[in-house]
């Protein structure tokens, strides 16, 4: 097996690690990381009206411009019947999680230049059967074989190397993430050598974590601009309950605009609040100085926040966390002095007050655990162990957690002579998780007619399949049909038996070369589930997005080497657009004369990430940046017109800062009309409103590497 990817699929952010041939753990970087949530992959997906989507960092960035299309915090909905309704389409949580996993998979492929098929994914210890099943399904929709789901605290303890501790050691893993707190007490070095750890107790709260702290900061910011009460404290509530449909009914449209505006405000504040919180982990005092737009007005947010004030704000959350630590100890029947080690996991554990709380309550936490990557590192180590990886560092060797099958599993078939037997698929005494595929043929009916459906019979038995025809030794545990088999395709059915770590047996049947597909899941208790078709269809959808994303990730539209050269004649046409835009204003807009006399302009573009390049006009005074969709970078007639009209928009805002950003003003319509550019204007309007182009993008820092377009 190739390398195994370990993925920590988090509420706000996800990480991935892999153990490579150098025997070292590598965390997978995101190629486009520019935003908050410290983990490299924000767990965010942003859909557009045409069904296309952005995933991860670019989706987080777009959330402000495309609030109604954006889905965050999907982990909270795994295993529930929740459906996200966006632009009249419905998405199930597994599908959203799958897109995030898929983006991570592609980023890992960028890192190692190899394909990843197998993963270990971590889940909170409290996740129930439905939540675990949904996480597995997400993996499959992403085109990944989930070797095993392991509990987050156990992964963190593996990364810490706790299983090598020979004497009996009790470890408390305090994992405070974005949305949940998990406190687990594990025992390592216990007598059962087959087990790395024994979980003594867990406790937690799935509404406690970083985002609730952000909410408190958001509340205080809203108060400072007199907008408190605009929405309920959690953006999650907005996102979930205010799903809207586009409707020609104007009344509904007004509601829709209001909802979108509220979400947009929420998303802007999310980012500001989160940045403030993170900064306060290392600074005693910070200054927030941002402008946000809401209901077509700009609001200046200028305030100071000290660490002391922040600690006071989150006091109640900390008290609740404290009580969960006490609960875990009580559940394990232990007093705090019986805990040998405390391991901190999750972003908010970087907050000094959180660390101090643990120190006071239990003991000084270990300092050599990386709270951001511990969980995915543990998953990657576990993957390498399952894979029998010879590069596994010595300290992780020798953890025998593999279980072996207690029975044979097989498939009922009829041979050429008409004898019925059971074909062995997974034998007894092999380590699981495991899978095996074999080929079967569809029979014609006795009357020579084609059979469009074939039965799949799943059997289990205890003795080796020495006497395949002796059915008294076997028991039928499941039965399903593969339907829609077409004559003249291949007549071959591939049947796969897969036994996962939880002893759930999944049997799939696929028509080779055709479309027919069916599957059955059989739990250890004998209950059966049939969800395969839906998952398979979603996989096809996800594959389309995967192909597109791969193409984006693959090639820069502006090749990096071109990026380095200071002058690039290829982009000079953009300067000509700037000149044209100035001409339009000079001809039709009185107010600009004086302004043009005293200002100079330079045009820059910036490769912000792969889907977008950002154009940036620098004036002698304020800077205006505009997002230019990739397609705009080619010198074509429509692109020239479109960029010109976008630049008119920007220049107008430079001229009239009080007209507010992020909206299209009547003057622009007038100018576009007078200059005969109305079609370009409509196009801009459409792209802008779809959220695919971020106009007047003041939310970007100027730290980025801008490239000047210089035609002189
Ligand atoms: N240096 C920091 N100081 C304070 N908070 C931080 C810091 N770094 C990250 N965070 C916060 O940690 C949270 C994310 O933590 P983490 O990535 O562990 O959660 P998650 O895995 O997404 O969520 P969960 O474990 O609940 O599924 C965010 O709220 C983020 O703002
Ligand atoms: Mg986490």
JSON list of C-alpha atoms in Angstrom, two decimals, residues 399-506:
[
{"chain": "A", "resi": 399, "resn": "UNK", "atom": "CA", "xyz": [1.84, -1.33, 18.96]},
{"chain": "A", "resi": 400, "resn": "UNK", "atom": "CA", "xyz": [-0.29, -4.35, 18.30]},
{"chain": "A", "resi": 401, "resn": "UNK", "atom": "CA", "xyz": [-3.79, -3.15, 17.93]},
{"chain": "A", "resi": 402, "resn": "UNK", "atom": "CA", "xyz": [-4.70, -5.35, 15.03]},
{"chain": "A", "resi": 403, "resn": "UNK", "atom": "CA", "xyz": [-7.64, -7.61, 15.50]},
{"chain": "A", "resi": 404, "resn": "UNK", "atom": "CA", "xyz": [-8.18, -10.77, 13.47]},
{"chain": "A", "resi": 405, "resn": "UNK", "atom": "CA", "xyz": [-11.36, -12.11, 11.95]},
{"chain": "A", "resi": 406, "resn": "UNK", "atom": "CA", "xyz": [-13.16, -14.77, 13.91]},
{"chain": "A", "resi": 407, "resn": "UNK", "atom": "CA", "xyz": [-15.04, -16.21, 10.92]},
{"chain": "A", "resi": 408, "resn": "UNK", "atom": "CA", "xyz": [-14.99, -16.75, 7.19]},
{"chain": "A", "resi": 409, "resn": "UNK", "atom": "CA", "xyz": [-17.11, -14.57, 4.92]},
{"chain": "A", "resi": 410, "resn": "UNK", "atom": "CA", "xyz": [-18.15, -15.70, 1.48]},
{"chain": "A", "resi": 411, "resn": "UNK", "atom": "CA", "xyz": [-20.38, -15.30, -1.51]},
{"chain": "A", "resi": 412, "resn": "UNK", "atom": "CA", "xyz": [-22.92, -17.80, -2.75]},
{"chain": "A", "resi": 413, "resn": "UNK", "atom": "CA", "xyz": [-22.39, -18.73, -6.39]},
{"chain": "A", "resi": 414, "resn": "UNK", "atom": "CA", "xyz": [-23.28, -21.26, -9.01]},
{"chain": "A", "resi": 415, "resn": "UNK", "atom": "CA", "xyz": [-20.47, -22.78, -11.04]},
{"chain": "A", "resi": 416, "resn": "UNK", "atom": "CA", "xyz": [-20.55, -23.77, -14.73]},
{"chain": "A", "resi": 417, "resn": "UNK", "atom": "CA", "xyz": [-21.90, -27.20, -13.84]},
{"chain": "A", "resi": 418, "resn": "UNK", "atom": "CA", "xyz": [-24.75, -25.69, -11.92]},
{"chain": "A", "resi": 419, "resn": "UNK", "atom": "CA", "xyz": [-23.37, -26.57, -8.49]},
{"chain": "A", "resi": 420, "resn": "UNK", "atom": "CA", "xyz": [-24.06, -24.11, -5.76]},
{"chain": "A", "resi": 421, "resn": "UNK", "atom": "CA", "xyz": [-21.20, -23.28, -3.43]},
{"chain": "A", "resi": 422, "resn": "UNK", "atom": "CA", "xyz": [-19.79, -20.51, -1.27]},
{"chain": "A", "resi": 423, "resn": "UNK", "atom": "CA", "xyz": [-16.84, -18.62, -2.67]},
{"chain": "A", "resi": 424, "resn": "UNK", "atom": "CA", "xyz": [-14.48, -17.58, 0.13]},
{"chain": "A", "resi": 425, "resn": "UNK", "atom": "CA", "xyz": [-13.98, -13.81, 0.22]},
{"chain": "A", "resi": 426, "resn": "UNK", "atom": "CA", "xyz": [-12.52, -12.93, 3.65]},
{"chain": "A", "resi": 427, "resn": "UNK", "atom": "CA", "xyz": [-11.00, -15.87, 5.53]},
{"chain": "A", "resi": 428, "resn": "UNK", "atom": "CA", "xyz": [-10.85, -16.48, 9.24]},
{"chain": "A", "resi": 429, "resn": "UNK", "atom": "CA", "xyz": [-7.82, -15.25, 11.20]},
{"chain": "A", "resi": 430, "resn": "UNK", "atom": "CA", "xyz": [-6.78, -12.40, 8.95]},
{"chain": "A", "resi": 431, "resn": "UNK", "atom": "CA", "xyz": [-6.14, -8.99, 10.47]},
{"chain": "A", "resi": 432, "resn": "UNK", "atom": "CA", "xyz": [-8.87, -6.47, 9.79]},
{"chain": "A", "resi": 433, "resn": "UNK", "atom": "CA", "xyz": [-9.65, -3.88, 8.51]},
{"chain": "A", "resi": 434, "resn": "UNK", "atom": "CA", "xyz": [-9.35, -5.76, 5.23]},
{"chain": "A", "resi": 435, "resn": "UNK", "atom": "CA", "xyz": [-10.99, -6.00, 1.82]},
{"chain": "A", "resi": 436, "resn": "UNK", "atom": "CA", "xyz": [-11.11, -8.46, -1.01]},
{"chain": "A", "resi": 437, "resn": "UNK", "atom": "CA", "xyz": [-12.53, -8.24, -4.54]},
{"chain": "A", "resi": 438, "resn": "UNK", "atom": "CA", "xyz": [-13.50, -11.08, -6.85]},
{"chain": "A", "resi": 439, "resn": "UNK", "atom": "CA", "xyz": [-15.22, -11.37, -10.19]},
{"chain": "A", "resi": 440, "resn": "UNK", "atom": "CA", "xyz": [-18.55, -13.07, -10.86]},
{"chain": "A", "resi": 441, "resn": "UNK", "atom": "CA", "xyz": [-20.57, -13.50, -14.03]},
{"chain": "A", "resi": 442, "resn": "UNK", "atom": "CA", "xyz": [-24.20, -12.78, -14.58]},
{"chain": "A", "resi": 443, "resn": "UNK", "atom": "CA", "xyz": [-26.10, -15.83, -15.83]},
{"chain": "A", "resi": 444, "resn": "UNK", "atom": "CA", "xyz": [-28.70, -15.89, -18.53]},
{"chain": "A", "resi": 445, "resn": "UNK", "atom": "CA", "xyz": [-32.05, -17.17, -17.45]},
{"chain": "A", "resi": 446, "resn": "UNK", "atom": "CA", "xyz": [-32.89, -20.82, -18.17]},
{"chain": "A", "resi": 447, "resn": "UNK", "atom": "CA", "xyz": [-35.00, -19.72, -21.12]},
{"chain": "A", "resi": 448, "resn": "UNK", "atom": "CA", "xyz": [-31.95, -17.93, -22.55]},
{"chain": "A", "resi": 449, "resn": "UNK", "atom": "CA", "xyz": [-33.25, -14.44, -21.71]},
{"chain": "A", "resi": 450, "resn": "UNK", "atom": "CA", "xyz": [-30.95, -11.73, -20.31]},
{"chain": "A", "resi": 451, "resn": "UNK", "atom": "CA", "xyz": [-31.28, -11.12, -16.55]},
{"chain": "A", "resi": 452, "resn": "UNK", "atom": "CA", "xyz": [-31.06, -7.39, -15.70]},
{"chain": "A", "resi": 453, "resn": "UNK", "atom": "CA", "xyz": [-30.62, -8.11, -12.00]},
{"chain": "A", "resi": 454, "resn": "UNK", "atom": "CA", "xyz": [-28.42, -10.51, -10.06]},
{"chain": "A", "resi": 455, "resn": "UNK", "atom": "CA", "xyz": [-28.77, -11.57, -6.45]},
{"chain": "A", "resi": 456, "resn": "UNK", "atom": "CA", "xyz": [-25.84, -11.20, -4.07]},
{"chain": "A", "resi": 457, "resn": "UNK", "atom": "CA", "xyz": [-25.93, -13.56, -1.10]},
{"chain": "A", "resi": 458, "resn": "UNK", "atom": "CA", "xyz": [-23.58, -12.99, 1.81]},
{"chain": "A", "resi": 459, "resn": "UNK", "atom": "CA", "xyz": [-22.69, -15.92, 4.03]},
{"chain": "A", "resi": 460, "resn": "UNK", "atom": "CA", "xyz": [-20.53, -16.52, 7.03]},
{"chain": "A", "resi": 461, "resn": "UNK", "atom": "CA", "xyz": [-19.22, -19.67, 8.57]},
{"chain": "A", "resi": 462, "resn": "UNK", "atom": "CA", "xyz": [-16.83, -20.98, 11.15]},
{"chain": "A", "resi": 463, "resn": "UNK", "atom": "CA", "xyz": [-14.87, -23.86, 9.64]},
{"chain": "A", "resi": 464, "resn": "UNK", "atom": "CA", "xyz": [-12.56, -23.16, 6.74]},
{"chain": "A", "resi": 465, "resn": "UNK", "atom": "CA", "xyz": [-14.41, -23.44, 3.52]},
{"chain": "A", "resi": 466, "resn": "UNK", "atom": "CA", "xyz": [-13.19, -27.01, 3.05]},
{"chain": "A", "resi": 467, "resn": "UNK", "atom": "CA", "xyz": [-16.62, -28.22, 2.12]},
{"chain": "A", "resi": 468, "resn": "UNK", "atom": "CA", "xyz": [-18.01, -25.37, 0.12]},
{"chain": "A", "resi": 469, "resn": "UNK", "atom": "CA", "xyz": [-21.16, -27.25, -0.76]},
{"chain": "A", "resi": 470, "resn": "UNK", "atom": "CA", "xyz": [-22.07, -28.12, 2.79]},
{"chain": "A", "resi": 471, "resn": "UNK", "atom": "CA", "xyz": [-24.41, -25.31, 3.65]},
{"chain": "A", "resi": 472, "resn": "UNK", "atom": "CA", "xyz": [-25.11, -26.58, 7.12]},
{"chain": "A", "resi": 473, "resn": "UNK", "atom": "CA", "xyz": [-21.84, -24.97, 8.20]},
{"chain": "A", "resi": 474, "resn": "UNK", "atom": "CA", "xyz": [-22.77, -21.51, 7.03]},
{"chain": "A", "resi": 475, "resn": "UNK", "atom": "CA", "xyz": [-25.27, -18.86, 7.80]},
{"chain": "A", "resi": 476, "resn": "UNK", "atom": "CA", "xyz": [-26.75, -16.33, 5.43]},
{"chain": "A", "resi": 477, "resn": "UNK", "atom": "CA", "xyz": [-26.24, -12.84, 6.87]},
{"chain": "A", "resi": 478, "resn": "UNK", "atom": "CA", "xyz": [-27.38, -10.61, 4.05]},
{"chain": "A", "resi": 479, "resn": "UNK", "atom": "CA", "xyz": [-28.92, -10.49, 0.63]},
{"chain": "A", "resi": 480, "resn": "UNK", "atom": "CA", "xyz": [-29.34, -7.75, -1.97]},
{"chain": "A", "resi": 481, "resn": "UNK", "atom": "CA", "xyz": [-29.62, -7.29, -5.71]},
{"chain": "A", "resi": 482, "resn": "UNK", "atom": "CA", "xyz": [-27.61, -5.46, -8.29]},
{"chain": "A", "resi": 483, "resn": "UNK", "atom": "CA", "xyz": [-30.11, -4.11, -10.77]},
{"chain": "A", "resi": 484, "resn": "UNK", "atom": "CA", "xyz": [-29.95, -2.42, -14.14]},
{"chain": "A", "resi": 485, "resn": "UNK", "atom": "CA", "xyz": [-27.36, -4.77, -15.65]},
{"chain": "A", "resi": 486, "resn": "UNK", "atom": "CA", "xyz": [-27.21, -4.13, -19.35]},
{"chain": "A", "resi": 487, "resn": "UNK", "atom": "CA", "xyz": [-26.82, -6.78, -21.99]},
{"chain": "A", "resi": 488, "resn": "UNK", "atom": "CA", "xyz": [-23.68, -6.44, -24.09]},
{"chain": "A", "resi": 489, "resn": "UNK", "atom": "CA", "xyz": [-21.60, -4.47, -21.58]},
{"chain": "A", "resi": 490, "resn": "UNK", "atom": "CA", "xyz": [-19.35, -7.01, -19.91]},
{"chain": "A", "resi": 491, "resn": "UNK", "atom": "CA", "xyz": [-21.49, -9.49, -18.06]},
{"chain": "A", "resi": 492, "resn": "UNK", "atom": "CA", "xyz": [-18.92, -9.14, -15.28]},
{"chain": "A", "resi": 493, "resn": "UNK", "atom": "CA", "xyz": [-19.82, -8.15, -11.73]},
{"chain": "A", "resi": 494, "resn": "UNK", "atom": "CA", "xyz": [-17.03, -7.15, -9.37]},
{"chain": "A", "resi": 495, "resn": "UNK", "atom": "CA", "xyz": [-17.91, -7.97, -5.80]},
{"chain": "A", "resi": 496, "resn": "UNK", "atom": "CA", "xyz": [-15.93, -6.50, -2.91]},
{"chain": "A", "resi": 497, "resn": "UNK", "atom": "CA", "xyz": [-16.09, -7.54, 0.73]},
{"chain": "A", "resi": 498, "resn": "UNK", "atom": "CA", "xyz": [-14.72, -5.02, 3.14]},
{"chain": "A", "resi": 499, "resn": "UNK", "atom": "CA", "xyz": [-14.53, -5.49, 6.88]},
{"chain": "A", "resi": 500, "resn": "UNK", "atom": "CA", "xyz": [-13.79, -2.30, 8.75]},
{"chain": "A", "resi": 501, "resn": "UNK", "atom": "CA", "xyz": [-12.29, -1.82, 12.13]},
{"chain": "A", "resi": 502, "resn": "UNK", "atom": "CA", "xyz": [-15.67, -1.83, 13.81]},
{"chain": "A", "resi": 503, "resn": "UNK", "atom": "CA", "xyz": [-16.41, -5.20, 12.16]},
{"chain": "A", "resi": 504, "resn": "UNK", "atom": "CA", "xyz": [-18.93, -3.61, 9.86]},
{"chain": "A", "resi": 505, "resn": "UNK", "atom": "CA", "xyz": [-18.98, -5.66, 6.66]},
{"chain": "A", "resi": 506, "resn": "UNK", "atom": "CA", "xyz": [-19.70, -3.73, 3.47]}
]
